[in-house]
Coordinates of C-alpha atoms in Angstrom, one line a residue:
Chain Y
M1 CA 105.1 100.3 229.2
N2 CA 108.5 101.8 230.1
V3 CA 109.8 99.5 232.9
W4 CA 113.5 100.2 232.2
P5 CA 115.5 101.0 234.7
Y6 CA 113.1 99.6 237.4
N7 CA 113.4 96.4 236.2
L8 CA 116.9 96.4 236.8
F9 CA 116.6 97.9 240.2
L10 CA 114.3 95.2 241.2
A11 CA 116.8 92.4 240.1
C12 CA 119.7 93.9 242.0
A13 CA 117.2 94.2 245.0
L14 CA 116.2 90.5 244.8
V15 CA 119.8 89.6 244.3
A16 CA 120.8 91.9 247.4
A17 CA 118.2 90.2 249.5
L18 CA 119.8 86.6 248.5
V19 CA 123.1 87.7 249.6
L20 CA 121.9 88.9 252.7
I21 CA 119.7 86.1 253.7
R22 CA 122.7 83.9 253.0
F23 CA 125.5 85.6 254.6
V24 CA 124.0 87.8 257.6
P25 CA 124.6 85.3 260.5
G26 CA 121.3 86.2 262.2
L27 CA 119.5 85.0 258.9
R28 CA 121.1 81.7 258.9
A29 CA 118.0 79.6 259.9
P30 CA 115.3 81.0 257.7
G31 CA 117.8 81.1 254.8
K32 CA 118.7 77.3 255.3
F33 CA 114.9 76.4 255.5
L34 CA 114.0 78.3 252.4
S35 CA 116.8 76.8 250.4
G36 CA 116.2 73.1 251.6
V37 CA 114.5 70.2 249.5
P38 CA 111.0 70.7 250.6
M39 CA 110.9 74.3 249.5
A40 CA 112.6 73.4 246.1
V41 CA 109.8 71.1 245.7
T42 CA 107.0 73.3 246.7
A43 CA 108.3 76.0 244.5
T44 CA 108.5 73.9 241.7
I45 CA 105.1 72.1 242.0
F46 CA 103.5 75.7 242.7
L47 CA 105.1 77.2 239.6
G48 CA 104.6 73.9 237.7
A49 CA 100.6 73.6 238.8
L50 CA 100.1 77.2 237.3
G51 CA 101.9 76.0 234.2
V52 CA 99.4 73.4 234.0
F53 CA 96.7 75.7 233.3
S54 CA 98.4 77.4 230.6
G55 CA 99.4 74.0 229.0
I56 CA 95.7 72.6 229.0
L57 CA 93.8 75.7 228.1
P58 CA 94.4 78.2 225.3
Q59 CA 96.2 81.4 226.1
T60 CA 95.4 85.0 225.2
G61 CA 97.0 88.3 225.8
D62 CA 93.6 90.0 226.5
P63 CA 93.8 91.3 229.9
S64 CA 89.9 91.2 230.2
A65 CA 90.0 87.3 229.8
P66 CA 89.6 85.3 232.9
W67 CA 92.8 84.4 235.0
Y68 CA 93.1 81.1 233.6
Y69 CA 93.3 82.0 230.0
R70 CA 96.1 84.6 230.8
I71 CA 98.1 82.7 233.6
T72 CA 101.4 84.4 232.7
S73 CA 100.0 87.9 233.3
T74 CA 98.5 87.3 236.9
G75 CA 99.7 88.1 240.3
I76 CA 99.6 84.7 241.5
F77 CA 102.1 83.5 238.7
A78 CA 104.2 86.7 239.5
V79 CA 104.3 85.3 243.3
S80 CA 105.2 81.8 242.2
V81 CA 108.1 83.0 240.1
V82 CA 109.4 85.2 242.9
F83 CA 109.0 82.2 245.4
F84 CA 110.8 80.0 242.8
L85 CA 113.7 82.5 242.3
L86 CA 114.1 83.1 245.9
T87 CA 114.5 79.4 246.9
L88 CA 116.5 78.7 243.9
G89 CA 118.8 81.7 244.5
L90 CA 119.5 80.7 248.1
A91 CA 120.1 77.0 246.9
A92 CA 122.6 78.1 244.2
L93 CA 124.4 80.2 247.0
K94 CA 124.5 77.3 249.3
R95 CA 127.8 76.1 247.6
P96 CA 129.0 79.5 246.1
F97 CA 132.8 78.5 246.0
P98 CA 133.2 74.9 244.9
K99 CA 136.9 73.6 245.8
S100 CA 137.2 71.6 242.6
L101 CA 135.8 71.1 239.1
K102 CA 134.5 67.9 240.5
K103 CA 132.2 69.8 242.9
A104 CA 131.2 72.4 240.6
G105 CA 128.0 70.7 239.3
Y106 CA 125.6 71.8 241.9
L107 CA 126.3 75.4 241.5
L108 CA 126.4 75.3 237.8
N109 CA 122.7 73.7 237.7
H110 CA 121.4 75.9 240.2
A111 CA 122.9 79.3 239.4
G112 CA 122.5 78.3 235.5
L113 CA 118.7 78.0 236.0
W114 CA 118.5 80.9 238.3
I115 CA 119.9 83.3 235.6
I116 CA 117.8 81.9 233.0
V117 CA 114.5 82.5 235.0
A118 CA 115.5 85.8 236.4
G119 CA 116.6 87.1 232.8
M120 CA 113.2 86.1 231.5
T121 CA 111.4 87.4 234.3
F122 CA 113.1 90.9 234.8
G123 CA 113.7 91.2 230.9
A124 CA 110.1 90.5 229.6
G125 CA 109.3 94.1 230.0
D126 CA 112.2 95.5 227.6
I127 CA 111.4 93.3 224.9
Q128 CA 110.2 95.2 222.0
R129 CA 108.5 93.3 218.9
Q130 CA 106.9 94.6 215.9
K131 CA 105.4 93.4 212.7
I132 CA 106.7 95.3 209.8
E133 CA 104.7 94.6 206.4
L134 CA 106.9 95.3 203.3
K135 CA 105.5 96.1 199.7
K136 CA 107.9 95.6 196.9
G137 CA 109.5 99.1 196.2
V138 CA 108.2 100.9 199.2
A139 CA 110.5 102.0 201.9
I140 CA 108.9 101.4 205.2
A141 CA 110.1 103.2 208.4
Q142 CA 108.4 102.3 211.7
P143 CA 108.6 104.4 214.8
D144 CA 111.0 102.9 217.4
V145 CA 112.6 100.7 214.8
P146 CA 115.8 102.8 213.8
F147 CA 115.9 101.9 210.3
E148 CA 114.3 102.0 206.9
I149 CA 113.8 99.0 205.1
T150 CA 112.6 98.5 201.3
L151 CA 111.7 95.3 199.9
L152 CA 113.7 94.8 196.6
D153 CA 112.2 91.2 195.8
F154 CA 110.4 88.0 197.5
E155 CA 111.5 84.8 196.5
L156 CA 109.9 81.4 197.2
H157 CA 111.0 78.2 195.8
E158 CA 108.8 75.3 196.0
Y159 CA 108.7 71.7 196.4
P160 CA 108.0 69.4 193.2
A161 CA 104.5 69.5 192.8
K162 CA 102.3 66.3 193.0
L163 CA 100.1 65.0 190.2
M164 CA 96.5 64.2 191.5
L165 CA 93.9 62.5 190.0
F166 CA 89.8 63.1 190.0
D167 CA 86.8 61.9 188.3
H168 CA 85.8 64.8 186.2
Y169 CA 82.3 63.3 185.8
S170 CA 81.4 63.4 189.4
G171 CA 84.1 65.7 190.6
V172 CA 85.5 63.5 193.1
F173 CA 89.2 63.2 194.0
V174 CA 90.3 59.6 193.3
H175 CA 94.0 60.4 194.3
P176 CA 94.9 63.7 196.1
G177 CA 98.8 63.2 195.2
D178 CA 101.1 62.1 197.7
F179 CA 105.3 61.5 197.9
S180 CA 104.8 58.9 195.3
T181 CA 103.0 61.1 192.6
E182 CA 105.8 64.0 192.9
L183 CA 106.5 65.3 189.1
Q184 CA 110.1 64.6 188.6
A185 CA 111.8 64.5 185.0
G186 CA 112.1 60.7 184.2
K187 CA 110.3 59.2 186.8
T188 CA 107.4 56.6 186.2
I189 CA 104.2 57.2 188.4
S190 CA 101.7 54.3 188.8
L191 CA 98.1 55.6 189.6
M192 CA 95.1 53.3 189.3
Q193 CA 95.5 51.3 186.0
W194 CA 98.0 53.7 184.6
K195 CA 101.5 54.2 184.3
I196 CA 102.3 57.6 183.7
A197 CA 105.8 58.7 182.2
V198 CA 107.0 62.2 183.4
E199 CA 109.1 63.6 180.5
T200 CA 109.8 67.3 180.9
V201 CA 109.4 69.3 184.2
Y202 CA 109.8 72.9 184.7
P203 CA 109.9 74.5 187.9
S204 CA 108.8 77.6 186.8
A205 CA 106.9 77.7 183.4
S206 CA 105.0 80.0 181.0
K207 CA 102.7 79.3 178.1
S208 CA 103.8 79.7 174.6
N209 CA 100.9 78.8 172.1
K210 CA 100.1 75.1 172.9
D211 CA 103.5 74.3 174.6
Y212 CA 105.1 75.3 178.1
I213 CA 108.4 76.7 178.1
S214 CA 111.0 77.5 181.2
D215 CA 110.4 80.8 182.7
P216 CA 113.6 82.1 184.1
S217 CA 111.8 84.8 186.5
G218 CA 111.0 82.0 188.9
K219 CA 107.3 83.4 189.1
G220 CA 105.7 80.9 186.7
G221 CA 103.7 77.8 187.9
Q222 CA 105.1 74.4 187.7
A223 CA 104.4 72.5 184.5
A224 CA 105.3 68.7 183.3
Y225 CA 104.9 66.8 180.1
I226 CA 103.3 63.5 180.8
K227 CA 102.5 60.3 178.8
V228 CA 99.7 58.3 180.1
H229 CA 99.9 54.2 179.2
G230 CA 97.3 52.1 180.1
K231 CA 96.1 48.3 179.1
D232 CA 93.3 48.3 176.7
I233 CA 90.8 45.5 176.7
S234 CA 93.1 42.9 174.9
G235 CA 95.6 43.6 177.9
E236 CA 98.0 45.3 175.5
T237 CA 99.8 48.6 176.7
K238 CA 98.6 51.5 174.7
L239 CA 99.3 55.2 175.3
A240 CA 95.9 56.6 176.8
A241 CA 96.9 60.2 176.7
E242 CA 99.6 62.7 176.6
G243 CA 100.0 66.3 177.2
W244 CA 100.8 69.2 179.7
V245 CA 100.0 69.4 183.1
A246 CA 100.4 72.7 184.8
Q247 CA 99.7 75.1 187.7
S248 CA 98.3 78.2 187.2
G249 CA 100.6 81.1 186.7
P250 CA 100.5 84.9 186.0
G251 CA 97.5 85.3 183.3
A252 CA 97.7 81.2 182.9
M253 CA 95.1 78.9 183.9
P254 CA 95.9 75.3 185.4
K255 CA 96.1 73.0 182.7
G256 CA 95.2 68.9 183.3
V257 CA 95.3 66.0 181.0
V258 CA 92.1 63.9 180.4
A259 CA 92.2 60.0 180.4
G260 CA 88.7 58.4 179.9
R261 CA 86.3 59.5 182.7
Y262 CA 89.7 60.8 184.7
M263 CA 91.3 64.0 184.9
L264 CA 95.2 64.4 185.9
A265 CA 96.1 67.6 187.2
V266 CA 98.7 69.6 189.3
S267 CA 98.2 70.2 193.0
R268 CA 99.5 73.3 194.6
S269 CA 103.2 72.6 196.0
Q270 CA 104.6 73.4 199.3
P271 CA 107.1 76.1 200.0
K272 CA 110.8 75.1 200.3
L273 CA 112.4 78.3 201.1
F274 CA 111.1 81.8 201.1
R275 CA 113.0 85.1 201.6
S276 CA 113.2 88.8 201.1
V277 CA 115.6 90.5 199.3
I278 CA 115.8 94.0 201.1
E279 CA 117.7 97.3 201.4
Y280 CA 118.0 99.0 204.7
R281 CA 119.3 102.4 205.9
I282 CA 120.2 103.3 209.4
A283 CA 119.4 107.3 209.8
N284 CA 120.8 108.7 206.8
G285 CA 123.5 106.4 206.2
P286 CA 124.2 104.4 203.0
K287 CA 121.8 101.8 201.9
T288 CA 122.9 98.1 202.9
K289 CA 121.4 95.2 200.7
S290 CA 120.8 91.7 202.4
Y291 CA 118.6 88.9 202.6
I292 CA 115.9 87.6 205.6
E293 CA 115.1 84.0 205.4
V294 CA 113.2 81.8 207.8
N295 CA 115.9 80.6 210.3
K296 CA 118.2 83.1 209.1
P297 CA 117.4 86.6 210.9
L298 CA 119.4 89.6 210.2
A299 CA 121.0 91.5 213.0
A300 CA 121.2 95.3 212.7
E301 CA 121.4 98.2 215.6
G302 CA 120.5 95.9 218.5
W303 CA 117.1 94.6 216.4
D304 CA 117.0 91.1 215.0
L305 CA 114.6 91.3 211.7
Y306 CA 112.9 87.5 211.0
Q307 CA 111.2 86.6 207.9
S308 CA 107.6 85.7 209.3
S309 CA 105.0 85.5 206.3
Y310 CA 103.9 86.9 203.0
D311 CA 100.8 87.0 200.9
S312 CA 100.1 83.1 200.8
S313 CA 97.3 83.6 198.5
M314 CA 99.8 84.7 196.1
G315 CA 102.4 82.2 196.7
K316 CA 105.5 83.1 194.6
H317 CA 104.1 86.0 193.3
S318 CA 103.4 87.5 196.5
D319 CA 104.8 91.4 196.6
V320 CA 104.2 91.6 200.3
S321 CA 106.5 90.3 202.6
V322 CA 106.2 90.4 206.7
L323 CA 108.9 90.7 209.0
D324 CA 109.2 90.4 212.6
A325 CA 111.6 92.9 214.3
V326 CA 112.7 92.0 217.7
R327 CA 114.8 94.0 220.5
D328 CA 115.4 91.8 223.7
P329 CA 118.4 93.5 225.6
W330 CA 118.1 91.0 228.3
L331 CA 119.0 88.2 225.6
P332 CA 122.7 87.9 226.8
V333 CA 121.6 87.2 230.5
V334 CA 119.4 84.5 229.4
Y335 CA 121.9 82.9 227.1
T336 CA 124.7 83.1 229.8
G337 CA 122.3 80.9 232.3
I338 CA 121.6 78.7 229.0
F339 CA 125.2 78.0 228.7
I340 CA 125.9 77.6 232.5
L341 CA 122.9 75.1 232.6
L342 CA 124.4 73.2 229.6
A343 CA 127.8 73.5 231.4
G344 CA 126.0 71.7 234.3
M345 CA 124.6 69.1 232.4
L346 CA 127.7 67.8 230.7
H347 CA 129.1 67.8 234.3
M348 CA 126.4 65.7 235.3
F349 CA 127.1 63.5 232.4
V350 CA 130.7 63.1 233.3
F351 CA 130.6 63.2 237.2
G352 CA 127.1 62.2 237.9
S353 CA 124.4 64.1 240.0
R354 CA 125.8 63.5 243.5
A355 CA 129.6 64.5 242.9
S356 CA 129.1 67.9 244.0
I357 CA 126.7 67.1 246.9
K358 CA 128.4 64.4 248.8
K359 CA 131.6 63.9 250.3
G360 CA 133.8 61.5 248.9
A361 CA 131.2 60.3 246.3
A362 CA 132.1 59.2 242.9
Chain C
M1 CA 114.2 57.2 188.6
M2 CA 111.4 55.0 190.1
S3 CA 110.1 56.5 193.0
A4 CA 111.0 54.1 196.1
N5 CA 107.9 53.6 198.1
V6 CA 109.1 53.9 201.7
W7 CA 106.0 52.6 203.2
H8 CA 106.1 49.3 201.4
V9 CA 109.8 48.7 202.5
F10 CA 108.5 49.4 206.0
E11 CA 105.8 46.6 205.8
I12 CA 108.8 44.1 204.8
V13 CA 111.3 45.4 207.4
F14 CA 108.8 45.2 210.0
W15 CA 108.2 41.3 210.3
P16 CA 112.0 40.3 210.6
V17 CA 112.4 43.2 213.3
I18 CA 109.4 41.9 215.2
G19 CA 110.7 38.3 214.6
A20 CA 114.2 39.0 216.0
W21 CA 112.7 40.7 218.9
A22 CA 110.4 37.9 219.7
A23 CA 113.3 35.3 219.5
G24 CA 115.5 37.4 221.6
L25 CA 113.0 37.8 224.4
V26 CA 112.1 34.1 224.2
L27 CA 115.5 33.0 224.7
L28 CA 116.2 35.7 227.4
A29 CA 113.1 34.3 229.3
V30 CA 114.7 31.0 229.0
N31 CA 118.0 32.0 230.3
L32 CA 116.7 34.2 233.4
L33 CA 114.1 31.3 234.4
H34 CA 117.0 28.7 234.6
K35 CA 119.0 31.5 236.5
T36 CA 122.2 30.9 234.7
R37 CA 125.1 33.2 235.6
K38 CA 126.2 33.8 232.1
S39 CA 125.3 36.5 230.1
P40 CA 122.4 35.9 227.7
L41 CA 124.6 36.5 224.7
I42 CA 122.7 35.1 221.9
A43 CA 119.6 36.5 223.2
N44 CA 121.2 39.9 223.3
I45 CA 122.5 39.6 220.0
L46 CA 118.9 38.9 218.5
L47 CA 117.6 41.8 220.0
A48 CA 120.5 44.2 219.1
S49 CA 120.1 42.7 215.3
G50 CA 116.4 43.5 215.3
T51 CA 117.3 47.1 216.7
L52 CA 119.9 47.6 214.1
M53 CA 117.6 46.5 211.2
L54 CA 115.0 49.4 212.3
A55 CA 117.9 51.7 212.4
A56 CA 119.1 50.6 209.2
F57 CA 115.2 51.3 207.7
I58 CA 115.6 54.8 209.6
G59 CA 118.9 55.4 207.6
Y60 CA 117.1 54.4 204.2
M61 CA 114.2 56.5 204.9
W62 CA 116.3 59.6 205.6
V63 CA 118.1 59.1 202.1
Q64 CA 114.8 58.2 200.3
L65 CA 112.8 61.4 201.8
E66 CA 116.2 63.6 201.4
R67 CA 115.4 65.1 204.8
P68 CA 115.5 63.9 208.4
P69 CA 112.8 61.5 209.0
M70 CA 111.7 63.4 212.4
R71 CA 109.2 65.4 211.3
T72 CA 105.7 63.6 212.3
L73 CA 104.8 61.9 215.1
G74 CA 105.2 58.4 213.3
E75 CA 108.5 59.3 212.5
T76 CA 109.6 60.2 216.4
R77 CA 107.8 56.8 217.3
L78 CA 110.2 55.0 214.9
W79 CA 113.7 56.7 216.4
Y80 CA 112.2 55.8 219.8
S81 CA 111.5 52.1 218.8
A82 CA 115.2 51.9 217.7
L83 CA 116.8 53.8 220.8
I84 CA 114.7 52.3 223.8
P85 CA 115.9 48.7 223.1
F86 CA 119.6 50.2 223.2
C87 CA 118.9 51.5 226.7
G88 CA 117.4 48.0 227.9
L89 CA 120.6 46.2 226.5
A90 CA 123.1 48.7 228.1
V91 CA 121.3 48.4 231.5
G92 CA 121.3 44.7 231.2
M93 CA 125.0 44.5 230.7
R94 CA 126.1 47.2 233.0
W95 CA 123.6 46.4 236.1
R96 CA 122.9 42.7 235.0
F97 CA 119.4 43.8 235.4
H98 CA 118.2 41.8 232.0
W99 CA 114.7 41.9 233.1
L100 CA 114.6 45.6 231.7
N101 CA 114.8 44.1 228.1
F102 CA 111.4 42.7 228.1
Y103 CA 109.9 46.0 229.0
T104 CA 112.0 48.1 226.7
V105 CA 111.7 45.7 223.6
L106 CA 107.9 45.3 224.3
T107 CA 107.6 49.1 224.3
A108 CA 109.6 49.6 221.3
A109 CA 107.5 46.9 219.7
L110 CA 104.1 48.6 220.6
F111 CA 105.3 51.9 219.1
L112 CA 106.6 50.0 215.8
F113 CA 102.9 48.5 215.8
I114 CA 101.1 51.5 216.1
N115 CA 103.2 52.8 213.2
Y116 CA 102.2 49.5 211.4
L117 CA 98.5 50.3 211.7
M118 CA 98.8 54.0 210.9
P119 CA 100.6 54.2 207.8
E120 CA 101.8 57.6 206.8
T121 CA 102.3 59.1 203.7
H122 CA 106.0 59.8 203.7
D123 CA 106.3 63.2 202.5
R124 CA 109.3 64.7 201.4
T125 CA 108.3 68.3 202.6
L126 CA 109.9 70.2 205.2
M127 CA 108.5 73.5 206.0
P128 CA 111.0 76.2 206.2
A129 CA 110.9 76.8 210.0
L130 CA 112.2 73.1 210.3
Q131 CA 115.4 73.8 208.0
S132 CA 117.8 74.6 210.5
P133 CA 121.0 73.1 211.9
W134 CA 119.1 72.9 215.3
F135 CA 116.5 70.5 213.7
I136 CA 118.6 67.0 214.3
P137 CA 120.2 67.8 217.5
H138 CA 117.1 69.1 218.9
V139 CA 115.0 66.1 218.0
V140 CA 117.9 63.4 218.5
V141 CA 118.7 64.6 222.0
Y142 CA 114.8 64.6 223.0
M143 CA 114.4 61.1 221.5
I144 CA 117.5 59.7 223.4
G145 CA 116.1 61.7 226.6
Y146 CA 112.6 60.1 226.1
A147 CA 113.9 56.6 225.6
L148 CA 116.0 56.9 228.8
L149 CA 113.6 57.9 230.9
G150 CA 110.8 55.4 229.4
A151 CA 113.4 52.7 230.5
S152 CA 113.8 54.5 233.7
S153 CA 110.1 54.4 234.4
L154 CA 110.0 50.7 233.4
A155 CA 112.9 49.7 235.6
A156 CA 111.6 51.4 238.9
F157 CA 108.2 49.9 237.8
H158 CA 109.5 46.1 237.8
S159 CA 111.4 46.9 241.0
L160 CA 108.5 48.6 242.8
L161 CA 106.2 45.4 241.9
K162 CA 108.7 43.0 243.6
T163 CA 109.1 44.8 246.8
R164 CA 106.5 44.6 249.4
K165 CA 104.2 47.5 250.1
F166 CA 105.2 49.0 253.3
A167 CA 109.1 48.0 253.2
A168 CA 112.0 50.4 252.8
L169 CA 113.5 50.2 249.5
D170 CA 116.8 48.9 248.7
P171 CA 118.4 51.7 247.0
G172 CA 121.1 49.3 246.1
E173 CA 118.9 46.8 244.1
G174 CA 119.7 46.6 240.3
G175 CA 116.4 47.9 239.1
F176 CA 116.4 51.2 241.5
M177 CA 120.1 51.8 240.9
A178 CA 119.4 51.7 237.1
A179 CA 116.0 53.7 237.4
H180 CA 118.0 56.6 238.9
K181 CA 121.0 56.3 236.4
L182 CA 118.8 56.1 233.6
A183 CA 116.5 59.0 235.0
E184 CA 119.8 61.2 235.6
L185 CA 121.1 60.6 231.9
G186 CA 117.8 60.9 230.4
F187 CA 117.5 64.2 232.1
I188 CA 120.7 65.7 230.7
F189 CA 119.3 64.9 227.4
L190 CA 116.0 66.4 228.2
T191 CA 117.5 69.7 229.4
A192 CA 119.7 69.9 226.4
G193 CA 116.7 69.5 224.0
L194 CA 114.7 72.0 225.8
L195 CA 117.6 74.5 225.9
F196 CA 118.5 73.7 222.2
G197 CA 115.0 74.4 221.5
G198 CA 114.9 77.6 223.1
L199 CA 118.1 78.3 221.1
W200 CA 116.7 77.4 217.8
A201 CA 113.3 79.3 218.5
K202 CA 115.1 82.5 218.9
T203 CA 116.5 82.2 215.2
A204 CA 113.6 80.8 213.9
W205 CA 110.5 82.9 215.5
G206 CA 112.7 85.6 217.2
H207 CA 112.0 84.5 220.7
Y208 CA 113.2 81.5 223.0
W209 CA 110.3 81.2 225.1
T210 CA 106.5 82.0 223.8
W211 CA 104.6 79.5 226.1
D212 CA 103.4 77.6 223.3
P213 CA 101.7 74.6 224.8
K214 CA 104.2 72.2 223.7
E215 CA 107.0 74.4 225.2
T216 CA 104.9 74.5 228.6
W217 CA 104.6 71.1 228.5
A218 CA 108.2 70.4 228.0
L219 CA 109.2 72.7 230.9
L220 CA 106.5 70.7 233.2
T221 CA 108.5 67.6 232.2
F222 CA 111.8 69.1 233.1
F223 CA 110.0 70.4 236.4
S224 CA 108.4 67.0 237.1
Y225 CA 111.8 65.3 236.8
L226 CA 113.3 68.0 239.1
V227 CA 110.8 67.3 241.7
F228 CA 111.8 63.6 241.3
F229 CA 115.6 64.2 241.9
H230 CA 115.0 66.4 244.7
L231 CA 112.7 63.8 246.6
H232 CA 115.1 60.7 245.8
F233 CA 118.2 62.9 247.0
R234 CA 116.3 63.7 250.3
S235 CA 115.0 60.2 250.9
H236 CA 118.2 58.3 249.7
G237 CA 116.2 56.5 247.3
R238 CA 114.6 54.6 250.3
T239 CA 110.7 55.9 249.8
R240 CA 108.2 55.1 247.3
G241 CA 107.2 58.7 247.1
A242 CA 110.2 59.6 244.7
Y243 CA 109.3 56.6 242.3
V244 CA 105.7 57.6 242.1
F245 CA 107.0 61.1 241.0
L246 CA 109.0 59.4 238.4
A247 CA 105.9 57.6 237.0
V248 CA 104.1 61.3 237.1
S249 CA 106.8 62.5 235.2
F250 CA 106.8 59.9 232.6
I251 CA 103.3 60.5 232.4
V252 CA 103.7 64.3 231.9
L253 CA 106.4 63.5 229.2
L254 CA 104.1 61.6 227.3
L255 CA 101.7 64.2 227.3
C256 CA 104.1 66.8 226.0
W257 CA 105.1 64.2 223.3
F258 CA 101.7 63.0 222.1
G259 CA 98.9 64.4 224.3
V260 CA 99.5 68.0 223.5
N261 CA 97.6 67.5 220.2
Y262 CA 94.4 66.7 222.0
L263 CA 94.2 69.3 224.4
P264 CA 92.3 72.7 223.9
A265 CA 95.6 74.6 224.3
A266 CA 96.9 72.7 221.0
R267 CA 94.8 74.9 219.0
S268 CA 97.5 77.9 219.2
S269 CA 100.7 75.6 218.8
V270 CA 103.3 76.1 216.3
H271 CA 104.6 72.6 217.0
T272 CA 102.3 70.8 214.7
Y273 CA 104.1 69.3 211.6
Q274 CA 101.6 66.6 210.5
G275 CA 101.3 68.5 207.1

């Protein structure tokens, strides 16, 4: 849907209407009524009441769903937003030229919120969002996105794996593993009647005959050498079992250590960090190498690229990485509003909420 | 290195904290019932020391977990329990409205007790989306806001109980003054938390606003307090209606904080970090 530049025209028309209502002498009375507290409360409750629906019921983007499952795309929601912008805009124009810094709070708060809501509303149609599924070594170009991206590598770092314990006669988990059973070299873990000494830990390991060795590629599973001590019938502490416990890796099965009817094994670990090493090229320009990580997007040509997901069934062996490409040309407008509102809040913190409304108030 | 069991330490710290708070409240009650003009210094010290012990535990937890302890609802309850008693103490000293301590400390104790009854496996993991410089400011600012707004509702509740049903309210009364000032301060932090959340969401998920249920309820909380301020402004704080909205707002806030997880909309929320 191409709304540009009609959304800009609409925004300008709204601003013009607000200025007219506020400053044309004949429109003073309706302007005052529309910008008053009763209208502010009505507009806020109107918009908020619709918000309650979308806060309770799961929302969908499907246009054929009943209206209460797609509140923000309904006509009544649009009406409530316009009403909100009308009364809030007129309120902001009530005190457009504060005489001193102390009296600027009212304008900052009302104008800041207005700019945010207006930027969100009129800019919504210009936001472009695309999922880009990258496969290692393949250059991907998508329509609208003005560059070509190649995934060079996908890196995933994990938190330490946890030791878990199950009864291998019945198959029942006795201990699913938690913070206290994280595998760290030099640590002693207490589980049931045992003290388990963790000797060596490899965050990435590969199998070599009966042993495990560190795998510098970073793609191997986690492995640890453990010694299980327990008390025998006479109360003496003895070595009950020892050996490698390991996650599965490329061409390797998971491995556990058996102690009596129990088996000690390693849980799957949580991802700590994942990122794509990519190379991108704008038009026929030179290739640029870069990283994209969660919370660390890459900005290029007006687009932002976000690390979204990967093939989680493959974990660190995933050679697929999914990016979100987003273009939001109205973002500077919304950010301007956010910073004005933040300034308004700082003003309220320093001077109090009444400073810019009441005469002579502290 | 032996792994320190954070939960075990919590069980040990829990009782001295509760003990200091209980002793402080008893002493405060004696002080207030005797209507002495003097500031309840020893009671305040006891209440503060219980709260500081809890704050120290949160610090210890932070070090042990090697991540900010702000991920689960239980962890945010701990922050709330440590912050709200300070609001009560500050209001007591500023507006001589010492009654607020009963509400704030009992709320804190209730939250602490919930944590005591619901042991969490304190997990070190922090999903990549939460690993951001925004994580700490976003959560801390929100928790301070929640604590101030909770204290505000409690102060208004106490003063409303004391006022006859149809009488005009005295906006200069300590409880109402404290309620309004606390709501104002709390609202500042709430708004900052909401805006920080938007800025963070942009860097993490690509958009500052996605109508995620948690976001929607955060906006509704913001709106609800907006309505309170407008009603309070218009009535000069003399009518009950505004304060009724203050109570409604706090219910919306609690829905945003805990309630969202129980609503049908929560299925599609990205704000669930219980692991």
